[in-house]
mmCIF file with all atom_site columns, C-alpha atoms and ligand atoms in Angstrom:
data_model
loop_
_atom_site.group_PDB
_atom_site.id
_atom_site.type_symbol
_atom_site.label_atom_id
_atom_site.label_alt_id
_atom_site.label_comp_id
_atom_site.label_asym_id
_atom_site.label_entity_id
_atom_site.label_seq_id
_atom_site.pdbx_PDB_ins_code
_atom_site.Cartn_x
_atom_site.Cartn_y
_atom_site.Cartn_z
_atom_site.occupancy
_atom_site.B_iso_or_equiv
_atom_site.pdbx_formal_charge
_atom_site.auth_seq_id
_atom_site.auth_comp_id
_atom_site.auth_asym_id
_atom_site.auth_atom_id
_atom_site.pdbx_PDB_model_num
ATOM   1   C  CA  . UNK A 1 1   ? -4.554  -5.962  -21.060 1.00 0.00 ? 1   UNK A CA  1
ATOM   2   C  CA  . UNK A 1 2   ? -7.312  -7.962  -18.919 1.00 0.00 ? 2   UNK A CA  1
ATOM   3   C  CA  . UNK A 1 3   ? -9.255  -6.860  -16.081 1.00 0.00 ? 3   UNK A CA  1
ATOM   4   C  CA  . UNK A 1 4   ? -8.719  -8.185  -12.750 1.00 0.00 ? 4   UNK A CA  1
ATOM   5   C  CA  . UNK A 1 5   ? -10.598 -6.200  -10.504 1.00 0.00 ? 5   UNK A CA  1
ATOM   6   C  CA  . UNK A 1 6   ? -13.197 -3.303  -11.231 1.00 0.00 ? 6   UNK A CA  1
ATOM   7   C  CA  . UNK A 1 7   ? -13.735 -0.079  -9.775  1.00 0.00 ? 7   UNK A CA  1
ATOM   8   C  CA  . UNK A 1 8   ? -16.501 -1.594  -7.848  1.00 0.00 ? 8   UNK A CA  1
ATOM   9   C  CA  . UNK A 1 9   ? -15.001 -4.409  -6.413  1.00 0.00 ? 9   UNK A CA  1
ATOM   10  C  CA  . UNK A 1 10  ? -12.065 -1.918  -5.655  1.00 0.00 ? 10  UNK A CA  1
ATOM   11  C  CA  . UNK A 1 11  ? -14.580 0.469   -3.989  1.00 0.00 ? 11  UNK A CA  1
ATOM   12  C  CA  . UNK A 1 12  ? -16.328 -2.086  -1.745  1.00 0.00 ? 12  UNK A CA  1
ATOM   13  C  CA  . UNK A 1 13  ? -13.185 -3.479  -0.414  1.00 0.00 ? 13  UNK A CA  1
ATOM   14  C  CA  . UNK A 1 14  ? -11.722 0.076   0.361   1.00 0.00 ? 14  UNK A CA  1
ATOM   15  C  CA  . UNK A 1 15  ? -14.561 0.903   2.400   1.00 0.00 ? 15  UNK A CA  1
ATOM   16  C  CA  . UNK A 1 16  ? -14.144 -2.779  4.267   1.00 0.00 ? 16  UNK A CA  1
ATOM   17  C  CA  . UNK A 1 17  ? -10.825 -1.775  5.019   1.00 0.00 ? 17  UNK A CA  1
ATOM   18  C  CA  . UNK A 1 18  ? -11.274 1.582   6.123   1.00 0.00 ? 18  UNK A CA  1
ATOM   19  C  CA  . UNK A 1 19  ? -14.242 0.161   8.710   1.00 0.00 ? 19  UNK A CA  1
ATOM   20  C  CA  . UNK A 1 20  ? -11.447 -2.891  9.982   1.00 0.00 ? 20  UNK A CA  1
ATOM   21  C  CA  . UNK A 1 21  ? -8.733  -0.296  10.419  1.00 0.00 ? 21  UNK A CA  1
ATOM   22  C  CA  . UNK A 1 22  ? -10.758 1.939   12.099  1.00 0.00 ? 22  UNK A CA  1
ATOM   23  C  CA  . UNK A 1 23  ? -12.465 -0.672  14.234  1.00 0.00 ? 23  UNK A CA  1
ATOM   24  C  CA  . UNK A 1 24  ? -8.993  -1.596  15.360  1.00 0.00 ? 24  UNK A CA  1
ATOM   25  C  CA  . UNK A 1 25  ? -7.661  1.791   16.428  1.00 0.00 ? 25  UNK A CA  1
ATOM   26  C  CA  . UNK A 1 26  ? -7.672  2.797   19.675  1.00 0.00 ? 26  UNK A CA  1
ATOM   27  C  CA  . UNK A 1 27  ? -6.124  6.877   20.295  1.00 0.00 ? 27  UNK A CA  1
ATOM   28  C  CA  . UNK A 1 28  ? -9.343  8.345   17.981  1.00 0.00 ? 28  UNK A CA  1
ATOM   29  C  CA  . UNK A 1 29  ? -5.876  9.769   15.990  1.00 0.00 ? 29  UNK A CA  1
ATOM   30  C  CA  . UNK A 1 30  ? -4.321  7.961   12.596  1.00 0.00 ? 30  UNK A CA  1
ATOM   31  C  CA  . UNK A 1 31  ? -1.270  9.208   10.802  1.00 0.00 ? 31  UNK A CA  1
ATOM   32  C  CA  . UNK A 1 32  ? -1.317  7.482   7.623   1.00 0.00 ? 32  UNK A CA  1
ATOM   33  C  CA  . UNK A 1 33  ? 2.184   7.158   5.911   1.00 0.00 ? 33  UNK A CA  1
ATOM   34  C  CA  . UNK A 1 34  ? 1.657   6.338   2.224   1.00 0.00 ? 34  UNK A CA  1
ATOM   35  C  CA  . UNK A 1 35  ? 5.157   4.790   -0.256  1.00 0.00 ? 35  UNK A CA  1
ATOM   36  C  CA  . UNK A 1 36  ? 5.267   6.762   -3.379  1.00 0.00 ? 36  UNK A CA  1
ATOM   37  C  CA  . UNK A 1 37  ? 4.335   6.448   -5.972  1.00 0.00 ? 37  UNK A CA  1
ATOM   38  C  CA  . UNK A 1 38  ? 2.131   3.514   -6.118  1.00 0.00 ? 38  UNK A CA  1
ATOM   39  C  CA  . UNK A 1 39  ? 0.092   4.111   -3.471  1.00 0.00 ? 39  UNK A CA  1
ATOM   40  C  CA  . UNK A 1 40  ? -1.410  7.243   -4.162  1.00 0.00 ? 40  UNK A CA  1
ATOM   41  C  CA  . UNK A 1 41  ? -4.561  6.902   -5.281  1.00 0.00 ? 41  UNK A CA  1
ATOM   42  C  CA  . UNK A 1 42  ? -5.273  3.805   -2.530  1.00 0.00 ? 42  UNK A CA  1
ATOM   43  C  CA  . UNK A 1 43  ? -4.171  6.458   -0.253  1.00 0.00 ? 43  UNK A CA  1
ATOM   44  C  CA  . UNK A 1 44  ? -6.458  8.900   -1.184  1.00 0.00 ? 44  UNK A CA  1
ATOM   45  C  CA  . UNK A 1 45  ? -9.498  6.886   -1.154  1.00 0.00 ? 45  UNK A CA  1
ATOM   46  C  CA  . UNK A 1 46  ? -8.636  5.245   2.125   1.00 0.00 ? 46  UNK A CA  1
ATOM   47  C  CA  . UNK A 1 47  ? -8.494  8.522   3.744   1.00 0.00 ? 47  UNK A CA  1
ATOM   48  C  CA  . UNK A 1 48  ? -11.725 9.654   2.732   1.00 0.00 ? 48  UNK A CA  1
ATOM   49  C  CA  . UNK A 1 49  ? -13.233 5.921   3.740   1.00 0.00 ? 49  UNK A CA  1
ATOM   50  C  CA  . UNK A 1 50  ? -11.593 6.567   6.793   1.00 0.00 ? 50  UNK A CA  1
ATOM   51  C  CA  . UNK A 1 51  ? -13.405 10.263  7.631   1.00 0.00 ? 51  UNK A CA  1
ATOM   52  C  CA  . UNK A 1 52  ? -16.419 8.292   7.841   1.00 0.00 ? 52  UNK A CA  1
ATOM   53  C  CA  . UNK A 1 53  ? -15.658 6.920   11.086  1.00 0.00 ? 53  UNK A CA  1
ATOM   54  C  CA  . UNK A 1 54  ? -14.781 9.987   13.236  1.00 0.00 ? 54  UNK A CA  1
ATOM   55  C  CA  . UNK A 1 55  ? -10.617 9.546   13.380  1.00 0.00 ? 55  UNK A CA  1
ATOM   56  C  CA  . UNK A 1 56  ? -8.371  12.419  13.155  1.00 0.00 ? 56  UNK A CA  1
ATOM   57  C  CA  . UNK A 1 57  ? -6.451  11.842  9.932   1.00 0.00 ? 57  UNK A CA  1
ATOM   58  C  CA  . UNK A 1 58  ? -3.293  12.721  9.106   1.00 0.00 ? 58  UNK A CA  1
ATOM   59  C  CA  . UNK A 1 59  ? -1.237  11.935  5.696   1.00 0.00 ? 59  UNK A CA  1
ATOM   60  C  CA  . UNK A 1 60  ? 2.373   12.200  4.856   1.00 0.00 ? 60  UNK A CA  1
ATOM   61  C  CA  . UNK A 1 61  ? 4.633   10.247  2.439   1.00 0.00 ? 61  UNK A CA  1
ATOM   62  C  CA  . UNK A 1 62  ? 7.792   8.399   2.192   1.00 0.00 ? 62  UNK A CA  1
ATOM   63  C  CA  . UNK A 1 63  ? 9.773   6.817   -0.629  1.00 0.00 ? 63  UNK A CA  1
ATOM   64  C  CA  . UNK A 1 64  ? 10.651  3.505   -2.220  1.00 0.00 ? 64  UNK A CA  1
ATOM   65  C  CA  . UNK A 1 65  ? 12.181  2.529   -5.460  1.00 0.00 ? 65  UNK A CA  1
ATOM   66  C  CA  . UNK A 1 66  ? 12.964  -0.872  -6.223  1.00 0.00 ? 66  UNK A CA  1
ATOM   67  C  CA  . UNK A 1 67  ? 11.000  -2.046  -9.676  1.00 0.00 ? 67  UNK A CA  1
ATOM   68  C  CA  . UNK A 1 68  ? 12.357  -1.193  -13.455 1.00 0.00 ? 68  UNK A CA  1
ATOM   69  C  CA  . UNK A 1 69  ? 10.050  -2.176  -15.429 1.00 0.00 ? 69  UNK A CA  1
ATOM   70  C  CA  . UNK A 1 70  ? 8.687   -5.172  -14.287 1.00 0.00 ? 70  UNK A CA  1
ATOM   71  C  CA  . UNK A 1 71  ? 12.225  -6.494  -12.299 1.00 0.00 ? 71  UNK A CA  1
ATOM   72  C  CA  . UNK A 1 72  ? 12.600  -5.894  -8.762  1.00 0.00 ? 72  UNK A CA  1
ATOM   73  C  CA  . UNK A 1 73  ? 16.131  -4.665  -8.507  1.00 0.00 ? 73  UNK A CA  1
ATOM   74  C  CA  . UNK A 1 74  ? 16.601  -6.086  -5.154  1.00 0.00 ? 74  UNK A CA  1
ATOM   75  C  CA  . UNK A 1 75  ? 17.637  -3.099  -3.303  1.00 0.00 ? 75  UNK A CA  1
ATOM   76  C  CA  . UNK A 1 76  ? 14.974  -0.484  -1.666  1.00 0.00 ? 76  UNK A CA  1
ATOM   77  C  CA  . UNK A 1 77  ? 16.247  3.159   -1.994  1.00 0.00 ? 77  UNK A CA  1
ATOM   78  C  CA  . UNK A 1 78  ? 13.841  4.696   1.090   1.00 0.00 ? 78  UNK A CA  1
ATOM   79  C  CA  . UNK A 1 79  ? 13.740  8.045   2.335   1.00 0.00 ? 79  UNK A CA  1
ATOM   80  C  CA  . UNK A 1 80  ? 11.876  8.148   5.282   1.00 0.00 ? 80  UNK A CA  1
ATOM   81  C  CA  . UNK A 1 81  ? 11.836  11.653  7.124   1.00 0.00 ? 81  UNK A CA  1
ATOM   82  C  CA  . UNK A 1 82  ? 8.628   11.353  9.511   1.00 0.00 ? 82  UNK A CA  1
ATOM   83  C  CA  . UNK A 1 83  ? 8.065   12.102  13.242  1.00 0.00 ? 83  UNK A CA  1
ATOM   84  C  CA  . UNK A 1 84  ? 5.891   9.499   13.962  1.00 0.00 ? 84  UNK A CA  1
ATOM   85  C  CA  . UNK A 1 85  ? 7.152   9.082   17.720  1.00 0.00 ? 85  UNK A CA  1
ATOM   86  C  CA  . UNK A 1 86  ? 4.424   8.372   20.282  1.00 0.00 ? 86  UNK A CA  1
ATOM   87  C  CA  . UNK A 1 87  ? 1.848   8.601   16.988  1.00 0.00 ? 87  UNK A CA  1
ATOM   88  C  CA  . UNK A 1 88  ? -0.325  5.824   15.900  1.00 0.00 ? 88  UNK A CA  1
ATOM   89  C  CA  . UNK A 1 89  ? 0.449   4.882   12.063  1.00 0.00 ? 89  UNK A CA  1
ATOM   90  C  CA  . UNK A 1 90  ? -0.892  2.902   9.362   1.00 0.00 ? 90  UNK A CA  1
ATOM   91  C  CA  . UNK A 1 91  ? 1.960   2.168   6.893   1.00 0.00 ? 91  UNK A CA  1
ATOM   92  C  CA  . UNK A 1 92  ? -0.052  1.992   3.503   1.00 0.00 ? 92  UNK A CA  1
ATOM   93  C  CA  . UNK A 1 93  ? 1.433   0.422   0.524   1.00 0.00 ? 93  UNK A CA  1
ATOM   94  C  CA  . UNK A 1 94  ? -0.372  -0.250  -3.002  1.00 0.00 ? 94  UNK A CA  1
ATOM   95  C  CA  . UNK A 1 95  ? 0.884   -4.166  -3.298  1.00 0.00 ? 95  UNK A CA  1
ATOM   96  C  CA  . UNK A 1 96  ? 3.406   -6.068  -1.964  1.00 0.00 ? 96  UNK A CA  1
ATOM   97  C  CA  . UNK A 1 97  ? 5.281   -8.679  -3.821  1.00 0.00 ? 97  UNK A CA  1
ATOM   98  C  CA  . UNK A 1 98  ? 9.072   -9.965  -2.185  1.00 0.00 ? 98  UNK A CA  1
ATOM   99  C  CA  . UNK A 1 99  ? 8.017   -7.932  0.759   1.00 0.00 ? 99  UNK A CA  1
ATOM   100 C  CA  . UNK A 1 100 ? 11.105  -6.156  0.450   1.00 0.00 ? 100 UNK A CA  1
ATOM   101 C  CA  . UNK A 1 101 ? 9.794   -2.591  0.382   1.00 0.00 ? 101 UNK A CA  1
ATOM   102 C  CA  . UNK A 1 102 ? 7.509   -3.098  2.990   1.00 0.00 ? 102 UNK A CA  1
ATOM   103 C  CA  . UNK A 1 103 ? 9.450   -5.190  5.608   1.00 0.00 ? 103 UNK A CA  1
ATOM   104 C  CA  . UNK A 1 104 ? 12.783  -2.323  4.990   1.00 0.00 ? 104 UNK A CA  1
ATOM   105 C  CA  . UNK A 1 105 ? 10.257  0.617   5.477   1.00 0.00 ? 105 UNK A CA  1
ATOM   106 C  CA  . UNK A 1 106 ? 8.420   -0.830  9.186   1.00 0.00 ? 106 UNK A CA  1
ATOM   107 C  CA  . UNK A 1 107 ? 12.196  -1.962  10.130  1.00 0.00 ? 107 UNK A CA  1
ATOM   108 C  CA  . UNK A 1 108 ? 13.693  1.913   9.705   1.00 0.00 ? 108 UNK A CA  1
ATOM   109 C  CA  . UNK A 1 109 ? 10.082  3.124   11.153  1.00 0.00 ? 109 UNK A CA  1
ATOM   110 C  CA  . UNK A 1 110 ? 9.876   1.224   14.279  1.00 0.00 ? 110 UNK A CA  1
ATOM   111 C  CA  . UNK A 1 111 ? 13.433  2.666   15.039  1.00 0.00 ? 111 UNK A CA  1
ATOM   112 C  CA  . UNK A 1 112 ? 11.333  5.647   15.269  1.00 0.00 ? 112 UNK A CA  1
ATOM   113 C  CA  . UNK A 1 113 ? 9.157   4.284   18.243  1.00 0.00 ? 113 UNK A CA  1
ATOM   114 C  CA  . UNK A 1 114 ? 5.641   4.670   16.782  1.00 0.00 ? 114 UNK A CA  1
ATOM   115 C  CA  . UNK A 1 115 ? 3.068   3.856   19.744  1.00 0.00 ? 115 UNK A CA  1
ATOM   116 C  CA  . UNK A 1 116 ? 1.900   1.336   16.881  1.00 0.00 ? 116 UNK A CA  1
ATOM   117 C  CA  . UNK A 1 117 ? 2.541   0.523   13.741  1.00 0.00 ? 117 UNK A CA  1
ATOM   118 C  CA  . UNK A 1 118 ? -0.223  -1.279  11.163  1.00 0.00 ? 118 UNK A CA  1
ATOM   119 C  CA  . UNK A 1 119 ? 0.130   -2.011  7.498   1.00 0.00 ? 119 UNK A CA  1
ATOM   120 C  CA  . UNK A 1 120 ? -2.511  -1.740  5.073   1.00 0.00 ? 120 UNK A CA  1
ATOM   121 C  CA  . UNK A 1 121 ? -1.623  -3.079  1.396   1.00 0.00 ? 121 UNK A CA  1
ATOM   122 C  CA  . UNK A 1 122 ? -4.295  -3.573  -1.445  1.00 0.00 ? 122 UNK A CA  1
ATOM   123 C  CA  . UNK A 1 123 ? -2.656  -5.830  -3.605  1.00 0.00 ? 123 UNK A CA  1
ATOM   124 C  CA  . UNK A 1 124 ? -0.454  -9.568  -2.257  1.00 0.00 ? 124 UNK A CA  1
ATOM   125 C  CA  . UNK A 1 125 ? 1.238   -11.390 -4.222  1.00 0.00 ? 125 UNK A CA  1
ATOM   126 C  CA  . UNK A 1 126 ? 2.078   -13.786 -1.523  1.00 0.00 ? 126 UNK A CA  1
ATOM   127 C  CA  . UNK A 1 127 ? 3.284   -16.469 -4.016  1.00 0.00 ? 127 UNK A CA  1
ATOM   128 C  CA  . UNK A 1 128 ? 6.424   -13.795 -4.639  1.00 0.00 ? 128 UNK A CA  1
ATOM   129 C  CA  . UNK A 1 129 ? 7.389   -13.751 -0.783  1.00 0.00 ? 129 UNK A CA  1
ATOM   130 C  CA  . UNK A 1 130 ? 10.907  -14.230 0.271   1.00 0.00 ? 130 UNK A CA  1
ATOM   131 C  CA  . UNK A 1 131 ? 11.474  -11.886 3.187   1.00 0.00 ? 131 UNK A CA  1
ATOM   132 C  CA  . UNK A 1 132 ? 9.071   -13.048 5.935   1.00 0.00 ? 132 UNK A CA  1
ATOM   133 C  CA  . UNK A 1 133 ? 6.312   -10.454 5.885   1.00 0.00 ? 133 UNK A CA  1
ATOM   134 C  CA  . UNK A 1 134 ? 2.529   -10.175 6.574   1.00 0.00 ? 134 UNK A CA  1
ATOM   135 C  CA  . UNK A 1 135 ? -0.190  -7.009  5.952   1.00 0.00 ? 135 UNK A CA  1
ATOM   136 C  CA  . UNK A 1 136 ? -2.081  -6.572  8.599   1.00 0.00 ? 136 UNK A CA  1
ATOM   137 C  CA  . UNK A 1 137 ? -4.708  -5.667  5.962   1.00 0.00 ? 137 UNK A CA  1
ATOM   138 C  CA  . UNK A 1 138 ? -4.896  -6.658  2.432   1.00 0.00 ? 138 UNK A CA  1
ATOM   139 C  CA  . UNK A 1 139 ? -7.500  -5.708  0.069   1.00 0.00 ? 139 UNK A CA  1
ATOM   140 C  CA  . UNK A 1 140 ? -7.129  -8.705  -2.400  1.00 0.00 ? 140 UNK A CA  1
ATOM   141 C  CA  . UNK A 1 141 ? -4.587  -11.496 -2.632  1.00 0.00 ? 141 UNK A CA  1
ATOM   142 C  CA  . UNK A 1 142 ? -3.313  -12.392 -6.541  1.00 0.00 ? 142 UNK A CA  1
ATOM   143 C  CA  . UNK A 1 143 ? -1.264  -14.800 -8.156  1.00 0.00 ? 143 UNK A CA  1
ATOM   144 C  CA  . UNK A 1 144 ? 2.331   -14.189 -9.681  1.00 0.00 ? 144 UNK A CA  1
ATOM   145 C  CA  . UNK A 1 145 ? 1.071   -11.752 -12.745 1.00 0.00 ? 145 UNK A CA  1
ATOM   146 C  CA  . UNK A 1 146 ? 2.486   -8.021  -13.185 1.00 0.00 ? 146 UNK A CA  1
ATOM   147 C  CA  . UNK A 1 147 ? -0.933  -5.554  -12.833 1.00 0.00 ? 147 UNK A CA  1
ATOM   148 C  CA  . UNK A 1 148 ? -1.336  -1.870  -13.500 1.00 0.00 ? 148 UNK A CA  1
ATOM   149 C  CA  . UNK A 1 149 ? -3.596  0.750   -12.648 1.00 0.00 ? 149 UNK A CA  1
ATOM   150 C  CA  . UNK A 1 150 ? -5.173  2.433   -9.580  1.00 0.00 ? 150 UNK A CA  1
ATOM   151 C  CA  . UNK A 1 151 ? -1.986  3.827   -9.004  1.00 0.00 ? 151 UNK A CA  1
ATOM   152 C  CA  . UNK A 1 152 ? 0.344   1.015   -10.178 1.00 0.00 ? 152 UNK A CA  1
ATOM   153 C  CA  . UNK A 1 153 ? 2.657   1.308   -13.165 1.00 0.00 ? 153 UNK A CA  1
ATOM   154 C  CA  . UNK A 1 154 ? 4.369   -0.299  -15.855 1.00 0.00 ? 154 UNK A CA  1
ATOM   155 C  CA  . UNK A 1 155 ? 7.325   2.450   -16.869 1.00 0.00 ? 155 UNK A CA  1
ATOM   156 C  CA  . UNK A 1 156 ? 4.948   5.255   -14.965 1.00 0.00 ? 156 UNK A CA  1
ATOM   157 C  CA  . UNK A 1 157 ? 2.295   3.936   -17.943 1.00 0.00 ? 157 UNK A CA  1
ATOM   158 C  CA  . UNK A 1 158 ? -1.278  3.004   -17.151 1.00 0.00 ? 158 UNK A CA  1
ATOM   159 C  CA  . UNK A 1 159 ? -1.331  4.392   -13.530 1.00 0.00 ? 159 UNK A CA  1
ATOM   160 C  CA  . UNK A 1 160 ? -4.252  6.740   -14.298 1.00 0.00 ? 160 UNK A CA  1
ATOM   161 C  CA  . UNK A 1 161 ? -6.626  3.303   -14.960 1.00 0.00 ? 161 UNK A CA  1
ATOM   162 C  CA  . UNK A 1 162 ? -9.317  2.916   -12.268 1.00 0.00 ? 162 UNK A CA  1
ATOM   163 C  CA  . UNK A 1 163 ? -9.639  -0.445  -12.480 1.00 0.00 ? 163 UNK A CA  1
ATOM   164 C  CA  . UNK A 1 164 ? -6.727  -3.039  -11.828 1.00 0.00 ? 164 UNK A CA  1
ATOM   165 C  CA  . UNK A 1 165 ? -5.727  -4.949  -14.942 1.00 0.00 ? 165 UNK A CA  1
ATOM   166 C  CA  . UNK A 1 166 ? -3.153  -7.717  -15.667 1.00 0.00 ? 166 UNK A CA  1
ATOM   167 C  CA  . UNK A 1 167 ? -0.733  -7.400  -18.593 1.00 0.00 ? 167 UNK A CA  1
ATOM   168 C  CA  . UNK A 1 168 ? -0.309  -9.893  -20.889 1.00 0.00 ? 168 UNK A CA  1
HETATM 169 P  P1  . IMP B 2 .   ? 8.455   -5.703  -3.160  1.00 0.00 ? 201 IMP B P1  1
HETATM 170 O  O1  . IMP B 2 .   ? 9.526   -4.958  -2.442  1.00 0.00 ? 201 IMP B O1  1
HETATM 171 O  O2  . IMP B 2 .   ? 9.027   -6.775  -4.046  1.00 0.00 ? 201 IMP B O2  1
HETATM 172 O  O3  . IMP B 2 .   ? 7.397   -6.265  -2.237  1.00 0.00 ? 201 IMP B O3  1
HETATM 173 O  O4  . IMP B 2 .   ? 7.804   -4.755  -4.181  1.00 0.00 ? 201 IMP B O4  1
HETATM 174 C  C1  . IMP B 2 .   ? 6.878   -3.849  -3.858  1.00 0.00 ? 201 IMP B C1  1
HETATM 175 C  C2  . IMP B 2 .   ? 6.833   -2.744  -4.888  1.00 0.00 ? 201 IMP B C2  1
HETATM 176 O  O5  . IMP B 2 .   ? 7.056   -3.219  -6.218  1.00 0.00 ? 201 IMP B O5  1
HETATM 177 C  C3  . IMP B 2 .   ? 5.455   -2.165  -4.891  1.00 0.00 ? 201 IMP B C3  1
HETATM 178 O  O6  . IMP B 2 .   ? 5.393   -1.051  -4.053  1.00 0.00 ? 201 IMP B O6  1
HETATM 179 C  C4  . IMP B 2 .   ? 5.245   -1.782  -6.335  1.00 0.00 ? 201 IMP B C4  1
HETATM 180 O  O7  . IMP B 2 .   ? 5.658   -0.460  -6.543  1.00 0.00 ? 201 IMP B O7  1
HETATM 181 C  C5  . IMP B 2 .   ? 6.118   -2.698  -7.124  1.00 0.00 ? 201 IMP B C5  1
HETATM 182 N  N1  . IMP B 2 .   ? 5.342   -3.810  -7.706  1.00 0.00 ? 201 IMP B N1  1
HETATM 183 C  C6  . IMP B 2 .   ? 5.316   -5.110  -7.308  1.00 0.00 ? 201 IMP B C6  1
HETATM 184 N  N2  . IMP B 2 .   ? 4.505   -5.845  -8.060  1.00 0.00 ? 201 IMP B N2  1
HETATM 185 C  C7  . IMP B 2 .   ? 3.985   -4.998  -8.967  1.00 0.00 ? 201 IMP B C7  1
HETATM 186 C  C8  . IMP B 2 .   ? 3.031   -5.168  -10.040 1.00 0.00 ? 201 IMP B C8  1
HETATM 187 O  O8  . IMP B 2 .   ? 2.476   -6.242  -10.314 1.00 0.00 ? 201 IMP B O8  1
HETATM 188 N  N3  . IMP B 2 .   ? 2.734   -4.048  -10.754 1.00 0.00 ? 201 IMP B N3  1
HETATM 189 C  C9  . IMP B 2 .   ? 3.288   -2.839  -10.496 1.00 0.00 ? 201 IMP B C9  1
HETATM 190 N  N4  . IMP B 2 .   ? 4.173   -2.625  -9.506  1.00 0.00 ? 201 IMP B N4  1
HETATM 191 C  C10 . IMP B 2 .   ? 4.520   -3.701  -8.757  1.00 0.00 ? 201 IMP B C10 1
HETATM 192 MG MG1 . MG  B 3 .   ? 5.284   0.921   -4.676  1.00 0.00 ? 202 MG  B MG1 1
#
């Protein structure tokens, strides 16, 4: 296992993104929708990075399974049960890799008529694309390795870390 980036460089960039995001967003309200399970901890620092600026917060979750082990399976089980009508949401997702997840989750949630919809991801593998799909935030961009911790697994191991490290 090697490090790829450290707490602090982790830290840094989640206050960067929490100052763009809330630079950008115009009702004073956020409802942050976070995918499970990876995104957890990203989600809860972001949050907090967020209170900073004076926005009305609000966090719920939805759910996406598509990785065993370290194969995408193709498919992307989601169970999204939100009212995010009228609402302005940040879709927040810990890395995105086909762009899958990502681009099946804001598809199903714009059928919900969000008054706007933004997605915040801290990990791209854009190398991995091959659904057409772009973060309107992302914390770092990395090459086509499989990385754990900060929230990401391998077999629900190594999510604990607080650094993100590649496995080799
Ligand atoms: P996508 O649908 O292929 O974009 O996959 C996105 C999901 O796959 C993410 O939400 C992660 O849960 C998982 N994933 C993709 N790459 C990695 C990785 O390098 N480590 C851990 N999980 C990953
Ligand atoms: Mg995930």
């Amino acid at each position: 296992m090697k490090t790829l980036i450290t707490e602090k460089q982790i830290r840094t960039k989640v206050f960067e993104l929490a100052e763009e995001i809330a630079r950008d967003n115009s009702s004073g309200k956020l409802h942050v929708l976070f995918v499970l399970k990876g995104a957890f901890i990203f989600c809860a620092d972001l949050v907090r990075a967020l209170g900073s600026h004076n926005l009305d917060v609000t966090v719920d979750y939805i759910i996406a399974k598509s990785y065993v082990g370290t194969e995408s399976t193709g498919d992307v089980e989601c169970s999204v049960d939100v009212n995010i009508k009228g609402r302005e949401v940040l879709l927040l997702e810990d890395i995105i890799d086909t762009g899958r997840t990502i681009k099946r989750l804001k598809d199903e949630l714009m059928k919900m008529k969000p008054k706007s919809l933004r997605t915040v991801c801290l990990l791209d593998k854009p190398s991995r694309r091959d659904v057409d799909m772009k973060a309107d935030y992302v914390g770092f961009e990395i090459g086509d390795r499989f990385v754990v911790g900060y929230g990401l697994d391998y077999d629900e191991q190594y999510r604990h870390l607080p650094f993100i490290a590649e496995i080799e």
